[in-house]
PDB file of C-alpha atoms in Angstrom:
ATOM      1  CA  MET B  19    -118.953 -29.866  30.876  1.00  0.00           C
ATOM      2  CA  ARG B  20    -117.858 -27.330  28.602  1.00  0.00           C
ATOM      3  CA  MET B  21    -119.666 -24.060  27.728  1.00  0.00           C
ATOM      4  CA  THR B  22    -121.902 -24.186  24.645  1.00  0.00           C
ATOM      5  CA  GLN B  23    -122.160 -21.297  21.829  1.00  0.00           C
ATOM      6  CA  LYS B  24    -125.677 -20.416  21.059  1.00  0.00           C
ATOM      7  CA  ASN B  25    -127.036 -18.414  18.639  1.00  0.00           C
ATOM      8  CA  LYS B  26    -130.431 -16.249  18.988  1.00  0.00           C
ATOM      9  CA  ASN B  27    -131.827 -13.730  16.676  1.00  0.00           C
ATOM     10  CA  GLY B  28    -127.858 -13.254  15.585  1.00  0.00           C
ATOM     11  CA  VAL B  29    -126.574 -12.553  18.905  1.00  0.00           C
ATOM     12  CA  VAL B  30    -124.278 -15.384  19.527  1.00  0.00           C
ATOM     13  CA  TYR B  31    -123.387 -16.419  23.302  1.00  0.00           C
ATOM     14  CA  LEU B  32    -122.021 -18.574  25.378  1.00  0.00           C
ATOM     15  CA  SER B  33    -123.769 -20.584  28.054  1.00  0.00           C
ATOM     16  CA  PHE B  34    -123.407 -23.285  31.136  1.00  0.00           C
ATOM     17  CA  PRO B  35    -125.694 -26.643  30.816  1.00  0.00           C
ATOM     18  CA  GLU B  36    -125.164 -27.080  34.100  1.00  0.00           C
ATOM     19  CA  LEU B  37    -126.600 -23.839  35.194  1.00  0.00           C
ATOM     20  CA  GLU B  38    -129.056 -23.986  31.999  1.00  0.00           C
ATOM     21  CA  ARG B  39    -130.834 -27.033  34.123  1.00  0.00           C
ATOM     22  CA  ILE B  40    -131.958 -24.630  36.608  1.00  0.00           C
ATOM     23  CA  ALA B  41    -135.579 -23.788  36.699  1.00  0.00           C
ATOM     24  CA  GLY B  42    -136.529 -19.646  36.544  1.00  0.00           C
ATOM     25  CA  LEU B  43    -132.663 -19.346  36.247  1.00  0.00           C
ATOM     26  CA  ARG B  44    -131.418 -17.304  32.807  1.00  0.00           C
ATOM     27  CA  HIS B  45    -127.758 -16.439  32.249  1.00  0.00           C
ATOM     28  CA  LEU B  46    -124.844 -16.356  29.460  1.00  0.00           C
ATOM     29  CA  PHE B  47    -121.796 -14.658  28.774  1.00  0.00           C
ATOM     30  CA  SER B  48    -121.390 -12.350  25.414  1.00  0.00           C
ATOM     31  CA  THR B  49    -119.498 -12.449  22.464  1.00  0.00           C
ATOM     32  CA  ARG B  50    -118.147  -9.937  20.164  1.00  0.00           C
ATOM     33  CA  LYS B  51    -120.972 -11.188  17.204  1.00  0.00           C
ATOM     34  CA  GLY B  52    -124.576 -10.034  17.108  1.00  0.00           C
ATOM     35  CA  GLY B  53    -124.488  -6.514  18.039  1.00  0.00           C
ATOM     36  CA  VAL B  54    -123.957  -3.092  16.387  1.00  0.00           C
ATOM     37  CA  SER B  55    -121.020  -1.541  17.698  1.00  0.00           C
ATOM     38  CA  ARG B  56    -118.434  -0.809  14.712  1.00  0.00           C
ATOM     39  CA  GLY B  57    -114.748  -0.571  14.115  1.00  0.00           C
ATOM     40  CA  GLU B  58    -112.584  -1.663  17.587  1.00  0.00           C
ATOM     41  CA  PHE B  59    -116.133  -1.972  19.346  1.00  0.00           C
ATOM     42  CA  SER B  60    -117.433  -4.318  16.810  1.00  0.00           C
ATOM     43  CA  GLN B  61    -119.387  -6.064  17.363  1.00  0.00           C
ATOM     44  CA  MET B  62    -121.530  -6.709  20.801  1.00  0.00           C
ATOM     45  CA  ASN B  63    -119.518  -4.342  23.211  1.00  0.00           C
ATOM     46  CA  PHE B  64    -121.496  -3.176  26.849  1.00  0.00           C
ATOM     47  CA  SER B  65    -119.173  -0.391  28.073  1.00  0.00           C
ATOM     48  CA  PHE B  66    -120.264   3.451  27.842  1.00  0.00           C
ATOM     49  CA  THR B  67    -116.626   4.321  28.597  1.00  0.00           C
ATOM     50  CA  ARG B  68    -114.912   3.403  26.138  1.00  0.00           C
ATOM     51  CA  GLY B  69    -115.874   5.758  23.314  1.00  0.00           C
ATOM     52  CA  ASP B  70    -118.148   3.754  21.386  1.00  0.00           C
ATOM     53  CA  ASP B  71    -121.592   5.308  20.678  1.00  0.00           C
ATOM     54  CA  PRO B  72    -123.881   5.293  23.516  1.00  0.00           C
ATOM     55  CA  GLU B  73    -127.038   4.643  20.832  1.00  0.00           C
ATOM     56  CA  ALA B  74    -124.898   1.393  19.892  1.00  0.00           C
ATOM     57  CA  VAL B  75    -124.238   0.012  23.290  1.00  0.00           C
ATOM     58  CA  ARG B  76    -127.945   0.304  24.250  1.00  0.00           C
ATOM     59  CA  GLU B  77    -129.066  -1.187  20.934  1.00  0.00           C
ATOM     60  CA  ASN B  78    -126.819  -4.226  22.309  1.00  0.00           C
ATOM     61  CA  TYR B  79    -128.291  -4.212  26.068  1.00  0.00           C
ATOM     62  CA  ARG B  80    -132.003  -4.338  24.114  1.00  0.00           C
ATOM     63  CA  ARG B  81    -130.439  -7.344  21.736  1.00  0.00           C
ATOM     64  CA  ILE B  82    -129.231  -9.201  24.869  1.00  0.00           C
ATOM     65  CA  SER B  83    -132.422  -8.164  27.004  1.00  0.00           C
ATOM     66  CA  GLU B  84    -134.696 -10.050  24.261  1.00  0.00           C
ATOM     67  CA  VAL B  85    -132.370 -13.025  24.632  1.00  0.00           C
ATOM     68  CA  LEU B  86    -133.149 -12.855  28.392  1.00  0.00           C
ATOM     69  CA  GLY B  87    -136.525 -12.956  27.812  1.00  0.00           C
ATOM     70  CA  TYR B  88    -136.884  -8.956  28.741  1.00  0.00           C
ATOM     71  CA  GLN B  89    -138.767  -8.208  25.745  1.00  0.00           C
ATOM     72  CA  GLY B  90    -136.129  -5.457  24.568  1.00  0.00           C
ATOM     73  CA  ARG B  91    -136.343  -3.286  28.178  1.00  0.00           C
ATOM     74  CA  LEU B  92    -133.308  -1.910  29.446  1.00  0.00           C
ATOM     75  CA  ASP B  93    -134.702  -1.169  32.993  1.00  0.00           C
ATOM     76  CA  VAL B  94    -133.819  -4.757  33.912  1.00  0.00           C
ATOM     77  CA  PHE B  95    -130.121  -4.480  34.266  1.00  0.00           C
ATOM     78  CA  VAL B  96    -128.105  -3.980  37.221  1.00  0.00           C
ATOM     79  CA  THR B  97    -124.403  -3.290  36.336  1.00  0.00           C
ATOM     80  CA  SER B  98    -120.793  -3.458  38.364  1.00  0.00           C
ATOM     81  CA  TYR B  99    -118.928  -0.391  38.668  1.00  0.00           C
ATOM     82  CA  GLN B 100    -115.595  -2.367  39.058  1.00  0.00           C
ATOM     83  CA  THR B 101    -112.344  -1.171  40.144  1.00  0.00           C
ATOM     84  CA  HIS B 102    -110.618  -4.588  41.214  1.00  0.00           C
ATOM     85  CA  THR B 103    -112.083  -4.721  44.714  1.00  0.00           C
ATOM     86  CA  VAL B 104    -114.017  -7.653  46.556  1.00  0.00           C
ATOM     87  CA  ASN B 105    -116.530  -5.335  47.270  1.00  0.00           C
ATOM     88  CA  ILE B 106    -120.155  -6.599  46.902  1.00  0.00           C
ATOM     89  CA  ARG B 107    -123.656  -5.278  46.674  1.00  0.00           C
ATOM     90  CA  ARG B 108    -126.862  -6.432  46.961  1.00  0.00           C
ATOM     91  CA  VAL B 109    -128.921  -4.927  44.568  1.00  0.00           C
ATOM     92  CA  SER B 110    -132.877  -4.391  44.826  1.00  0.00           C
ATOM     93  CA  ALA B 111    -135.841  -3.429  42.417  1.00  0.00           C
ATOM     94  CA  LEU B 112    -134.452  -0.114  43.503  1.00  0.00           C
ATOM     95  CA  ASP B 113    -131.841  -0.436  41.484  1.00  0.00           C
ATOM     96  CA  SER B 114    -133.068  -1.431  38.306  1.00  0.00           C
ATOM     97  CA  GLY B 115    -131.618   0.141  35.374  1.00  0.00           C
ATOM     98  CA  LYS B 116    -128.437   1.336  37.284  1.00  0.00           C
ATOM     99  CA  GLY B 117    -125.385   1.680  34.530  1.00  0.00           C
ATOM    100  CA  VAL B 118    -127.897   1.534  31.507  1.00  0.00           C
ATOM    101  CA  THR B 119    -130.865   3.681  31.600  1.00  0.00           C
ATOM    102  CA  ARG B 120    -129.798   5.879  34.806  1.00  0.00           C
ATOM    103  CA  GLU B 121    -126.256   6.721  36.730  1.00  0.00           C
ATOM    104  CA  ARG B 122    -125.078   4.452  39.372  1.00  0.00           C
ATOM    105  CA  ASP B 123    -124.720   5.839  42.766  1.00  0.00           C
ATOM    106  CA  TYR B 124    -122.253   3.468  44.076  1.00  0.00           C
ATOM    107  CA  ARG B 125    -118.887   2.842  42.761  1.00  0.00           C
ATOM    108  CA  ASP B 126    -116.197  -0.018  43.738  1.00  0.00           C
ATOM    109  CA  ILE B 127    -118.240  -2.565  43.445  1.00  0.00           C
ATOM    110  CA  ASP B 128    -117.236  -5.869  41.741  1.00  0.00           C
ATOM    111  CA  GLY B 129    -119.832  -8.284  42.803  1.00  0.00           C
ATOM    112  CA  LEU B 130    -123.388  -8.335  42.581  1.00  0.00           C
ATOM    113  CA  ILE B 131    -126.118 -10.149  44.605  1.00  0.00           C
ATOM    114  CA  THR B 132    -130.033 -10.687  45.005  1.00  0.00           C
ATOM    115  CA  ASN B 133    -132.980 -12.711  45.612  1.00  0.00           C
ATOM    116  CA  GLU B 134    -134.960 -10.551  43.502  1.00  0.00           C
ATOM    117  CA  ARG B 135    -136.813 -11.619  40.604  1.00  0.00           C
ATOM    118  CA  GLY B 136    -136.532  -9.398  37.219  1.00  0.00           C
ATOM    119  CA  LEU B 137    -133.295  -7.829  37.665  1.00  0.00           C
ATOM    120  CA  VAL B 138    -130.187  -8.736  35.426  1.00  0.00           C
ATOM    121  CA  LEU B 139    -127.242  -8.968  37.687  1.00  0.00           C
ATOM    122  CA  THR B 140    -124.247  -7.535  34.694  1.00  0.00           C
ATOM    123  CA  THR B 141    -120.504  -7.973  35.027  1.00  0.00           C
ATOM    124  CA  PHE B 142    -117.883  -6.509  32.252  1.00  0.00           C
ATOM    125  CA  HIS B 143    -115.235  -8.489  31.137  1.00  0.00           C
ATOM    126  CA  ALA B 144    -111.958  -8.542  28.511  1.00  0.00           C
ATOM    127  CA  ASP B 145    -109.741 -11.155  30.302  1.00  0.00           C
ATOM    128  CA  CYS B 146    -110.826 -11.480  33.951  1.00  0.00           C
ATOM    129  CA  THR B 147    -112.577 -13.768  35.088  1.00  0.00           C
ATOM    130  CA  PRO B 148    -116.746 -14.347  35.758  1.00  0.00           C
ATOM    131  CA  LEU B 149    -118.024 -15.898  38.392  1.00  0.00           C
ATOM    132  CA  TYR B 150    -121.641 -17.514  38.771  1.00  0.00           C
ATOM    133  CA  PHE B 151    -123.194 -18.122  41.817  1.00  0.00           C
ATOM    134  CA  VAL B 152    -126.765 -19.673  42.015  1.00  0.00           C
ATOM    135  CA  ASP B 153    -128.918 -21.087  45.261  1.00  0.00           C
ATOM    136  CA  GLU B 154    -131.679 -22.859  44.258  1.00  0.00           C
ATOM    137  CA  ALA B 155    -132.527 -23.133  48.107  1.00  0.00           C
ATOM    138  CA  HIS B 156    -132.909 -19.942  48.775  1.00  0.00           C
ATOM    139  CA  HIS B 157    -133.649 -18.375  45.612  1.00  0.00           C
ATOM    140  CA  ALA B 158    -130.612 -16.481  45.314  1.00  0.00           C
ATOM    141  CA  ILE B 159    -127.837 -15.341  43.067  1.00  0.00           C
ATOM    142  CA  GLY B 160    -124.420 -13.559  42.544  1.00  0.00           C
ATOM    143  CA  LEU B 161    -122.253 -12.526  39.888  1.00  0.00           C
ATOM    144  CA  ALA B 162    -118.758 -11.206  40.369  1.00  0.00           C
ATOM    145  CA  HIS B 163    -115.673  -9.773  38.015  1.00  0.00           C
ATOM    146  CA  SER B 164    -112.598 -11.185  39.756  1.00  0.00           C
ATOM    147  CA  GLY B 165    -108.991 -10.646  37.799  1.00  0.00           C
ATOM    148  CA  TRP B 166    -105.724 -11.283  39.587  1.00  0.00           C
ATOM    149  CA  ARG B 167    -106.162  -8.655  42.523  1.00  0.00           C
ATOM    150  CA  GLY B 168    -109.887  -9.795  43.255  1.00  0.00           C
ATOM    151  CA  THR B 169    -108.507 -13.620  42.950  1.00  0.00           C
ATOM    152  CA  VAL B 170    -105.702 -13.028  45.067  1.00  0.00           C
ATOM    153  CA  ASN B 171    -108.388 -11.431  47.830  1.00  0.00           C
ATOM    154  CA  ASP B 172    -110.753 -14.099  47.144  1.00  0.00           C
ATOM    155  CA  MET B 173    -113.709 -12.629  45.699  1.00  0.00           C
ATOM    156  CA  ALA B 174    -115.304 -16.180  45.236  1.00  0.00           C
ATOM    157  CA  GLY B 175    -115.014 -16.962  48.753  1.00  0.00           C
ATOM    158  CA  GLU B 176    -116.298 -13.537  49.914  1.00  0.00           C
ATOM    159  CA  MET B 177    -119.449 -13.935  47.543  1.00  0.00           C
ATOM    160  CA  VAL B 178    -120.140 -17.290  49.173  1.00  0.00           C
ATOM    161  CA  ARG B 179    -120.193 -15.825  52.633  1.00  0.00           C
ATOM    162  CA  ARG B 180    -121.768 -12.627  51.657  1.00  0.00           C
ATOM    163  CA  MET B 181    -125.029 -14.673  50.204  1.00  0.00           C
ATOM    164  CA  GLY B 182    -124.594 -16.807  53.415  1.00  0.00           C
ATOM    165  CA  LYS B 183    -125.357 -13.522  55.645  1.00  0.00           C
ATOM    166  CA  GLU B 184    -127.731 -12.186  53.319  1.00  0.00           C
ATOM    167  CA  PHE B 185    -129.708 -15.414  52.202  1.00  0.00           C
ATOM    168  CA  GLY B 186    -128.654 -17.886  54.717  1.00  0.00           C
ATOM    169  CA  THR B 187    -127.165 -19.807  51.769  1.00  0.00           C
ATOM    170  CA  ALA B 188    -124.381 -22.614  52.532  1.00  0.00           C
ATOM    171  CA  PRO B 189    -121.752 -23.290  50.757  1.00  0.00           C
ATOM    172  CA  SER B 190    -123.014 -26.612  49.758  1.00  0.00           C
ATOM    173  CA  ASP B 191    -126.674 -24.787  48.415  1.00  0.00           C
ATOM    174  CA  LEU B 192    -124.483 -23.734  45.515  1.00  0.00           C
ATOM    175  CA  VAL B 193    -123.911 -24.685  41.993  1.00  0.00           C
ATOM    176  CA  CYS B 194    -121.056 -22.199  40.611  1.00  0.00           C
ATOM    177  CA  ALA B 195    -119.641 -21.521  36.914  1.00  0.00           C
ATOM    178  CA  ILE B 196    -116.166 -19.893  35.992  1.00  0.00           C
ATOM    179  CA  GLY B 197    -116.538 -18.370  32.881  1.00  0.00           C
ATOM    180  CA  PRO B 198    -114.611 -17.057  29.621  1.00  0.00           C
ATOM    181  CA  CYS B 199    -111.430 -15.228  30.972  1.00  0.00           C
ATOM    182  CA  ILE B 200    -107.153 -15.495  30.086  1.00  0.00           C
ATOM    183  CA  CYS B 201    -106.180 -19.426  30.369  1.00  0.00           C
ATOM    184  CA  GLY B 202    -102.966 -20.656  32.233  1.00  0.00           C
ATOM    185  CA  ALA B 203    -100.961 -20.715  29.195  1.00  0.00           C
ATOM    186  CA  CYS B 204    -101.769 -16.993  27.678  1.00  0.00           C
ATOM    187  CA  TYR B 205    -101.597 -15.109  31.144  1.00  0.00           C
ATOM    188  CA  GLU B 206     -98.212 -13.953  31.804  1.00  0.00           C
ATOM    189  CA  VAL B 207     -97.401 -12.235  35.487  1.00  0.00           C
ATOM    190  CA  GLY B 208     -94.242 -10.762  37.094  1.00  0.00           C
ATOM    191  CA  ARG B 209     -92.704 -11.533  40.004  1.00  0.00           C
ATOM    192  CA  ASP B 210     -95.264  -8.751  41.718  1.00  0.00           C
ATOM    193  CA  VAL B 211     -97.989 -11.048  41.145  1.00  0.00           C
ATOM    194  CA  TYR B 212     -96.603 -13.822  42.723  1.00  0.00           C
ATOM    195  CA  ASP B 213     -95.208 -12.106  45.828  1.00  0.00           C
ATOM    196  CA  ALA B 214     -98.850 -10.978  46.128  1.00  0.00           C
ATOM    197  CA  PHE B 215     -99.999 -14.451  45.985  1.00  0.00           C
ATOM    198  CA  GLU B 216     -97.720 -16.212  48.165  1.00  0.00           C
ATOM    199  CA  LYS B 217     -98.582 -13.362  50.986  1.00  0.00           C
ATOM    200  CA  LYS B 218    -102.066 -14.077  51.182  1.00  0.00           C
ATOM    201  CA  TRP B 219    -102.013 -17.876  50.778  1.00  0.00           C
ATOM    202  CA  GLY B 220     -98.607 -18.425  52.513  1.00  0.00           C
ATOM    203  CA  ARG B 221     -95.472 -20.251  50.936  1.00  0.00           C
ATOM    204  CA  GLU B 222     -96.308 -23.704  52.044  1.00  0.00           C
ATOM    205  CA  GLU B 223     -99.904 -23.085  50.712  1.00  0.00           C
ATOM    206  CA  LEU B 224     -98.854 -21.436  47.342  1.00  0.00           C
ATOM    207  CA  HIS B 225     -96.667 -23.968  46.491  1.00  0.00           C
ATOM    208  CA  ARG B 226     -98.721 -26.595  46.315  1.00  0.00           C
ATOM    209  CA  TYR B 227    -100.441 -25.134  43.631  1.00  0.00           C
ATOM    210  CA  ILE B 228     -97.135 -24.490  41.308  1.00  0.00           C
ATOM    211  CA  SER B 229     -96.079 -26.777  38.895  1.00  0.00           C
ATOM    212  CA  LYS B 230     -92.953 -27.119  36.581  1.00  0.00           C
ATOM    213  CA  GLU B 231     -93.154 -27.903  32.937  1.00  0.00           C
ATOM    214  CA  GLU B 232     -92.014 -31.433  33.568  1.00  0.00           C
ATOM    215  CA  ASP B 233     -94.310 -31.763  36.340  1.00  0.00           C
ATOM    216  CA  ARG B 234     -97.161 -33.416  34.972  1.00  0.00           C
ATOM    217  CA  GLU B 235     -99.380 -34.090  37.774  1.00  0.00           C
ATOM    218  CA  THR B 236     -99.954 -30.855  38.970  1.00  0.00           C
ATOM    219  CA  LEU B 237    -100.731 -29.349  35.318  1.00  0.00           C
ATOM    220  CA  GLU B 238    -104.152 -29.921  36.089  1.00  0.00           C
ATOM    221  CA  THR B 239    -105.071 -27.893  39.607  1.00  0.00           C
ATOM    222  CA  ALA B 240    -101.798 -25.396  39.108  1.00  0.00           C
ATOM    223  CA  VAL B 241    -102.327 -22.164  40.207  1.00  0.00           C
ATOM    224  CA  PHE B 242     -98.369 -20.865  38.703  1.00  0.00           C
ATOM    225  CA  HIS B 243     -97.177 -22.568  36.038  1.00  0.00           C
ATOM    226  CA  LEU B 244     -93.149 -22.315  35.848  1.00  0.00           C
ATOM    227  CA  SER B 245     -91.517 -22.791  32.542  1.00  0.00           C
ATOM    228  CA  PRO B 246     -87.895 -22.094  30.980  1.00  0.00           C
ATOM    229  CA  ASN B 247     -89.208 -20.230  28.258  1.00  0.00           C
ATOM    230  CA  LEU B 248     -90.443 -17.885  30.255  1.00  0.00           C
ATOM    231  CA  PRO B 249     -88.282 -14.623  30.907  1.00  0.00           C
ATOM    232  CA  GLU B 250     -86.974 -14.749  34.566  1.00  0.00           C
ATOM    233  CA  GLY B 251     -89.228 -13.450  37.043  1.00  0.00           C
ATOM    234  CA  LYS B 252     -92.218 -13.995  34.635  1.00  0.00           C
ATOM    235  CA  TYR B 253     -95.065 -16.951  35.258  1.00  0.00           C
ATOM    236  CA  LEU B 254     -97.827 -18.584  34.085  1.00  0.00           C
ATOM    237  CA  LEU B 255    -101.027 -17.482  36.029  1.00  0.00           C
ATOM    238  CA  ASP B 256    -104.129 -19.730  36.234  1.00  0.00           C
ATOM    239  CA  LEU B 257    -107.151 -17.612  37.175  1.00  0.00           C
ATOM    240  CA  ARG B 258    -109.988 -20.606  36.555  1.00  0.00           C
ATOM    241  CA  ASN B 259    -107.655 -22.927  39.031  1.00  0.00           C
ATOM    242  CA  ALA B 260    -106.927 -20.258  41.285  1.00  0.00           C
ATOM    243  CA  ASN B 261    -110.866 -19.257  41.352  1.00  0.00           C
ATOM    244  CA  LEU B 262    -111.914 -23.207  41.982  1.00  0.00           C
ATOM    245  CA  ARG B 263    -109.154 -23.784  44.531  1.00  0.00           C
ATOM    246  CA  ASN B 264    -111.226 -20.401  46.516  1.00  0.00           C
ATOM    247  CA  LEU B 265    -114.457 -21.679  45.682  1.00  0.00           C
ATOM    248  CA  GLU B 266    -113.384 -24.887  47.376  1.00  0.00           C
ATOM    249  CA  LYS B 267    -111.957 -23.320  50.567  1.00  0.00           C
ATOM    250  CA  ALA B 268    -115.036 -21.482  51.004  1.00  0.00           C
ATOM    251  CA  GLY B 269    -117.039 -25.113  51.005  1.00  0.00           C
ATOM    252  CA  VAL B 270    -118.273 -25.597  47.580  1.00  0.00           C
ATOM    253  CA  PRO B 271    -117.999 -28.864  46.508  1.00  0.00           C
ATOM    254  CA  ARG B 272    -116.010 -29.518  43.511  1.00  0.00           C
ATOM    255  CA  GLN B 273    -118.805 -31.208  41.371  1.00  0.00           C
ATOM    256  CA  LYS B 274    -120.818 -28.088  41.934  1.00  0.00           C
ATOM    257  CA  VAL B 275    -118.285 -25.863  39.787  1.00  0.00           C
ATOM    258  CA  ALA B 276    -118.329 -25.502  36.140  1.00  0.00           C
ATOM    259  CA  VAL B 277    -115.180 -24.658  34.646  1.00  0.00           C
ATOM    260  CA  THR B 278    -115.193 -22.569  31.120  1.00  0.00           C
ATOM    261  CA  ASN B 279    -113.225 -23.754  28.149  1.00  0.00           C
ATOM    262  CA  TYR B 280    -112.734 -20.310  26.937  1.00  0.00           C
ATOM    263  CA  CYS B 281    -109.814 -18.203  26.693  1.00  0.00           C
ATOM    264  CA  THR B 282    -110.103 -14.823  25.739  1.00  0.00           C
ATOM    265  CA  LYS B 283    -106.885 -14.236  24.500  1.00  0.00           C
ATOM    266  CA  GLU B 284    -106.894 -17.355  22.143  1.00  0.00           C
ATOM    267  CA  ASN B 285    -109.862 -16.499  20.509  1.00  0.00           C
ATOM    268  CA  PRO B 286    -109.993 -12.509  19.270  1.00  0.00           C
ATOM    269  CA  ALA B 287    -112.657 -13.476  16.456  1.00  0.00           C
ATOM    270  CA  LEU B 288    -115.045 -14.512  19.359  1.00  0.00           C
ATOM    271  CA  LEU B 289    -113.994 -12.694  22.477  1.00  0.00           C
ATOM    272  CA  PHE B 290    -112.515  -9.428  23.355  1.00  0.00           C
ATOM    273  CA  SER B 291    -109.235  -9.412  25.483  1.00  0.00           C
ATOM    274  CA  HIS B 292    -107.202  -6.652  26.728  1.00  0.00           C
ATOM    275  CA  ARG B 293    -104.072  -8.468  26.223  1.00  0.00           C
ATOM    276  CA  ALA B 294    -104.582  -9.414  22.642  1.00  0.00           C
ATOM    277  CA  GLN B 295    -106.124  -6.551  21.568  1.00  0.00           C
ATOM    278  CA  GLY B 296    -105.147  -3.463  24.570  1.00  0.00           C
ATOM    279  CA  GLU B 297    -107.207  -0.680  24.549  1.00  0.00           C
ATOM    280  CA  LYS B 298    -108.974  -0.531  21.328  1.00  0.00           C
ATOM    281  CA  ARG B 299    -111.517  -3.235  21.894  1.00  0.00           C
ATOM    282  CA  GLY B 300    -114.646  -3.750  23.561  1.00  0.00           C
ATOM    283  CA  ASN B 301    -115.917  -4.939  26.925  1.00  0.00           C
ATOM    284  CA  LEU B 302    -117.352  -8.170  26.868  1.00  0.00           C
ATOM    285  CA  ALA B 303    -120.389  -8.798  29.792  1.00  0.00           C
ATOM    286  CA  ALA B 304    -121.742 -12.008  32.213  1.00  0.00           C
ATOM    287  CA  PHE B 305    -125.648 -11.661  32.640  1.00  0.00           C
ATOM    288  CA  LEU B 306    -127.577 -13.548  35.400  1.00  0.00           C
ATOM    289  CA  THR B 307    -130.898 -13.209  36.109  1.00  0.00           C
ATOM    290  CA  LEU B 308    -134.261 -14.989  38.090  1.00  0.00           C
ATOM    291  CA  ALA B 309    -136.462 -14.261  35.865  1.00  0.00           C
TER     292      ALA B 309
END
């Protein structure tokens, strides 16, 4: 099912109907609209490290807090410290506010999990994939950032396994969502990326997920697209399909995974994209909480 675009108090955001149906759960994916940041960060930027006015960034968080039902509180957020790893941190009330109201005492964390209410898990994005995990049976959630490095190293599977270890989550317990990222028609990568996938997945497995332009049957599931229009040694990588494959390999039923219809690069007025805007941009954010 497609994501829906919503507006609350002037804040425009995206959400998954599949996750909205779950009692006690709140989530969203931010857009550029509804914040107070200016210039290249306009309007809704969540990064304190890109040169934006810190007070503007805090106000953007305050507005998201209102949307999520936390009355503008900033101490509910817990943020990742992303360095393209598959490292995961279980967070608790002791971590509340880290990354927003106080410094983080951890780094190299691209995934967050918790079973505590009142914490807003937060990851940052500008083409890389947000992955949402919800275990209704054990009242646990997870949120992850997965670019090509996280994807080739199976961040999705690592999240499933870690939630199993920490909370007793079975893959079949999970409802998952793959959020806005750069799509397979836009994400051109080099031979080094292709080789990294081949090394991890194996040649035979990877070739099951390769599509040539004329091969219509494999387009829906293809991870790498080959086209004569691409420069030599270049490929189109579909992060959505790669993460969907990883979730299925980890045991999550396909029918329990929602996949976005939004590409960050194709929607520059709505979403930040590193490929579209380079370094002169803000950061989007994914949010997930047990309210």
